[in-house]
Coordinates of C-alpha atoms and ligand atoms in Angstrom, one line a residue:
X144 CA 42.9 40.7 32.3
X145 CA 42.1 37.0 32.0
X146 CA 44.8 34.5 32.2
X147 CA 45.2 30.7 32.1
X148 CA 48.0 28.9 34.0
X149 CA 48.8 26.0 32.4
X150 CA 51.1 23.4 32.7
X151 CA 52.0 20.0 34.1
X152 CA 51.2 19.1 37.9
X153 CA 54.2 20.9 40.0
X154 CA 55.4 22.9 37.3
X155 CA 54.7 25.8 39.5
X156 CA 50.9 26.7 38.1
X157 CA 49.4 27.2 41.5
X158 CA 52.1 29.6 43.2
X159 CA 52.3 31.6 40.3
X160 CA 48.8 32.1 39.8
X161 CA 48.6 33.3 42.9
X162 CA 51.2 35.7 42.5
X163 CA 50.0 36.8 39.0
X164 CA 46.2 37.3 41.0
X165 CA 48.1 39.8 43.4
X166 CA 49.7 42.0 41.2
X167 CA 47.0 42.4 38.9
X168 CA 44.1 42.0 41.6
X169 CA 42.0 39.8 40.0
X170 CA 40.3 36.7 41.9
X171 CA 42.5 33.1 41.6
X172 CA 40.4 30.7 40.9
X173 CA 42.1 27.3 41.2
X174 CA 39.3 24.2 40.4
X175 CA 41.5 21.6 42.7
X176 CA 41.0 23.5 45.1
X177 CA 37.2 23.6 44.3
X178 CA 37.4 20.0 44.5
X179 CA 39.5 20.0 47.8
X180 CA 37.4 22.3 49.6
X181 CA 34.1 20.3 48.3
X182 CA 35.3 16.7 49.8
X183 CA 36.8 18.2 52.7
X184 CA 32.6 19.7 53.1
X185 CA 31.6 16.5 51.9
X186 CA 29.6 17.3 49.3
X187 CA 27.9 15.8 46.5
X188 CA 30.3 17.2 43.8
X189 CA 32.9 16.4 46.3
X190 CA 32.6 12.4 46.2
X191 CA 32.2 12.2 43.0
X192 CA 35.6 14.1 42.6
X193 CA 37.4 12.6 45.3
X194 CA 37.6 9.3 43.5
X195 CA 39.1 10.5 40.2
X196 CA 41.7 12.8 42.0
X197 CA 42.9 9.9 43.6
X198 CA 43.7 7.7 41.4
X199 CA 45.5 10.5 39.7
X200 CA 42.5 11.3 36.7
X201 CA 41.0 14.0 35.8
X202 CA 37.5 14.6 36.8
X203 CA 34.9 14.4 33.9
X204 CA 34.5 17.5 32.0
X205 CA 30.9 18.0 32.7
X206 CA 31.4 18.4 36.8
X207 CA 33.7 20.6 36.1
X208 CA 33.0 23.1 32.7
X209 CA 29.6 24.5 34.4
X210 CA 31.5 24.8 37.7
X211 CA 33.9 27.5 36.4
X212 CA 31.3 28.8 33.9
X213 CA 29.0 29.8 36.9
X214 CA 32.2 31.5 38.9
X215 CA 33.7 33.7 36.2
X216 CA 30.0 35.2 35.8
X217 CA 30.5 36.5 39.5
X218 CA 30.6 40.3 40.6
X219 CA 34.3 39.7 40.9
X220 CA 35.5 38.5 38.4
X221 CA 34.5 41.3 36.2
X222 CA 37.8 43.0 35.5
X223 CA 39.2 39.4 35.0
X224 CA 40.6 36.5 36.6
X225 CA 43.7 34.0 36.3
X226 CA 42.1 30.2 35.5
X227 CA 44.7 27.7 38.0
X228 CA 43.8 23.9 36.7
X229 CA 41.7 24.6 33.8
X230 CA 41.1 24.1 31.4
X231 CA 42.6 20.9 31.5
X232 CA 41.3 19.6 27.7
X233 CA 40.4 20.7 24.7
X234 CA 36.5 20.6 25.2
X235 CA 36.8 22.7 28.5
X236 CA 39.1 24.9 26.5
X237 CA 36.1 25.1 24.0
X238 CA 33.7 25.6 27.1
X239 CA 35.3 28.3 28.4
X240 CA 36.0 30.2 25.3
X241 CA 32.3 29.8 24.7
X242 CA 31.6 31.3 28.1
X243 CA 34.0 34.5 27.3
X244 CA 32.9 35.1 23.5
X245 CA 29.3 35.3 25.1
X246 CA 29.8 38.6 26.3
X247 CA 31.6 39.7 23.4
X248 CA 35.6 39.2 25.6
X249 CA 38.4 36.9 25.2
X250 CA 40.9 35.1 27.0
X251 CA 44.4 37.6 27.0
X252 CA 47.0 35.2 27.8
X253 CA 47.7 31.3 28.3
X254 CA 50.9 31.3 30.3
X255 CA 52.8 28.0 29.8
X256 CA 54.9 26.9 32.1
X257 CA 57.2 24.6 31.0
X258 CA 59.3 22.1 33.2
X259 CA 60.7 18.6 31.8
X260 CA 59.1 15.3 33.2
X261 CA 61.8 14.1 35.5
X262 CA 62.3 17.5 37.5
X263 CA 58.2 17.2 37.8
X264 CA 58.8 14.0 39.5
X265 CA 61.3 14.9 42.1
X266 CA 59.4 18.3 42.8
X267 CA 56.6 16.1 44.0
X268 CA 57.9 14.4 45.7
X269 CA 58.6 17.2 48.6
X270 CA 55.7 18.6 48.4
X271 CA 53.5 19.0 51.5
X272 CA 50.3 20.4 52.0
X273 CA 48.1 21.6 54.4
X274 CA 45.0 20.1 54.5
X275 CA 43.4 22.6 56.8
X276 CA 44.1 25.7 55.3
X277 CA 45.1 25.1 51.9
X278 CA 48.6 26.0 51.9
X279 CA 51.7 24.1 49.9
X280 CA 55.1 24.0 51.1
X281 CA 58.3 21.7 49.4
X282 CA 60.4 21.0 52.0
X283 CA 63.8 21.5 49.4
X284 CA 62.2 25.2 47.5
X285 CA 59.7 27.0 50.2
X286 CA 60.1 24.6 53.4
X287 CA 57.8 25.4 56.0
X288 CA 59.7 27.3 59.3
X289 CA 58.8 24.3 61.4
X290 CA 59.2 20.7 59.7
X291 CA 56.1 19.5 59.0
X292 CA 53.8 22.0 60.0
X293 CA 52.0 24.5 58.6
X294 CA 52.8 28.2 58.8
X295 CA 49.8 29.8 58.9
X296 CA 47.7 27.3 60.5
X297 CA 49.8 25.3 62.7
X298 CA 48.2 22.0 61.5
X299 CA 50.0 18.7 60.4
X300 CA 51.5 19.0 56.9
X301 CA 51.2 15.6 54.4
X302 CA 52.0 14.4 51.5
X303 CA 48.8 15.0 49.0
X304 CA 47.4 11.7 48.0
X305 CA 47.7 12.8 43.9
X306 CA 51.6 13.7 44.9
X307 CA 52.6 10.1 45.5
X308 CA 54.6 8.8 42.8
X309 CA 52.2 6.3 41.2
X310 CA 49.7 8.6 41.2
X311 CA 52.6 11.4 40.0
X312 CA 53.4 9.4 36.5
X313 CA 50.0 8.6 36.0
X314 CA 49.0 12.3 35.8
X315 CA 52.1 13.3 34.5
X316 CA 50.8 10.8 31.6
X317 CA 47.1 12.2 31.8
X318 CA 48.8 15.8 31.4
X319 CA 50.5 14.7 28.0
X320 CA 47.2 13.0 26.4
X321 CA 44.5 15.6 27.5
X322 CA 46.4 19.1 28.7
X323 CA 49.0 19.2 26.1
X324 CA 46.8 19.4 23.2
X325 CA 46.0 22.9 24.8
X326 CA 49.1 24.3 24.2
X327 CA 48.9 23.9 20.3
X328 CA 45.0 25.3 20.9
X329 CA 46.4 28.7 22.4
X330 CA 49.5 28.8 20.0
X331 CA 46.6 29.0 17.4
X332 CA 44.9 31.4 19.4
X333 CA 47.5 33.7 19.3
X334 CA 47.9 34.0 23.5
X335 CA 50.0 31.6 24.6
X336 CA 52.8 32.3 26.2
X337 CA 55.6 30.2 27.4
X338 CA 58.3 30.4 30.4
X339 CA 60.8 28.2 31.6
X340 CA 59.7 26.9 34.7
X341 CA 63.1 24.8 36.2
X342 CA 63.9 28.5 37.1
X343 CA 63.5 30.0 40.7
X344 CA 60.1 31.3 41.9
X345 CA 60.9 34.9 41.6
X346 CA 62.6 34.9 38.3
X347 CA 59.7 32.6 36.8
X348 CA 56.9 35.5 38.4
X349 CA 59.4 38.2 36.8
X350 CA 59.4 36.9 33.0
X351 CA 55.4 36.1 33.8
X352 CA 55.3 39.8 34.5
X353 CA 57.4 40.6 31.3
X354 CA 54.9 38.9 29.3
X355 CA 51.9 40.2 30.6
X356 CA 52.8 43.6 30.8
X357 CA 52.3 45.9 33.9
Ligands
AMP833 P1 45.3 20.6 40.9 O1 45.3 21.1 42.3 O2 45.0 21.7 39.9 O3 46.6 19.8 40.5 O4 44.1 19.5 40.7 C1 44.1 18.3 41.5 C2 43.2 17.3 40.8 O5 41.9 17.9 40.7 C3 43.6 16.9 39.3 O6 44.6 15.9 39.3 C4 42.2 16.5 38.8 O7 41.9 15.2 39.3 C5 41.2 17.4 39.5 N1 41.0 18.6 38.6 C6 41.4 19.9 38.9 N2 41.0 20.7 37.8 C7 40.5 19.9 36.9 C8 40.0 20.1 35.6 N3 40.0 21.4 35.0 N4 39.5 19.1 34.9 C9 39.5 17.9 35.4 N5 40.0 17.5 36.6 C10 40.5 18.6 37.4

């Protein structure tokens, strides 16, 4: 099964794709954490990201459409995959579709979820993240068992440079000029899908299951 998250930033894209990646077994492949895991190796790719993710932009289509191109060709991913942060416009929609019609397959399902602007801004607000290891916490919804440190790795939790509130409303902005377009894109695809996100974790995962099927 292959499966895009979408969404705006903290409408829950990441901890559900996780989830949807377990139950179905098929590889989560999130392209901020590309990005993250490239600057913290301090790569090429990775300073050339680092800047746009910052100041809360996206990074240009072309570092990024050949970047997930090259992954879902992998060994793994060939009973599927759930997409977590792209695409993120319509010509990395285009890209990707591209990609899958190739070798005759298309995308199953777009999962929207949906959350209104101002509960996005104070989600963010709590998060925390572990720089280390990759992990997110909120310190109201899934707070970490110590304050301020990580769970699994025991290092210092922050809060993410792109989940300051500038840089929140300015990708909250960038989400409604680039990503929305998407959702009319899958709507006349025939795969989107669309659940209410301002609903707790386990409920959102349970109507995500209902949609998808077992
Ligand atoms: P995320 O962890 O998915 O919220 O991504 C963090 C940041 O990485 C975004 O705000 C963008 O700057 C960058 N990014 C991640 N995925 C993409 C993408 N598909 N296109 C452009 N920029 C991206």
């Amino acid at each position: 099964m292959k499966v895009i998250m979408l969404g705006a930033p903290g409408a829950g894209k990441g901890t559900q794709a996780v989830r949807v990646a377990s139950a179905y077994q098929i590889p989560h492949i999130s392209t901020g954490d590309i990005f993250r895991a490239n600057i913290k190796g301090g790569t090429e790719l990775g300073k050339k990201a680092k800047e746009y993710m910052d100041a809360g932009n996206l990074v240009p289509d072309e570092l990024v459409c050949d970047l997930v191109v090259d992954r879902i060709k992998k060994e793994d991913c060939k009973n599927g995959y759930v997409l977590d942060g792209f695409p993120r416009t319509i010509p990395q929609a285009e890209a990707l579709d591209k990609a899958v019609e190739a070798i005759g397959e298309k995308v199953d399902f777009a999962v929207n979820i949906d959350v209104p602007d101002e509960a996005i801004i104070t989600r963010m607000s709590g998060r925390r993240a572990c720089l280390t290891c990759g992990a997110t916490y909120h310190i109201e919804y899934n707070p970490p068992k110590k304050a301020d440190i990580c769970d699994t790795c025991g290092s210092a939790l922050v809060l993410r440079e792109d989940d300051k509130p500038e840089t929140v409303k300015t990708r909250l902005n960038v989400y409604h000029e680039q990503t929305q377009p998407l959702i009319d894109y899958y709507t006349g695809k025939n795969i989107l899908v669309t659940v209410d996100g301002t609903q707790n974790m386990d409920k959102v995962f349970s109507d995500i299951k209902a949609l998808l099927g077992e």
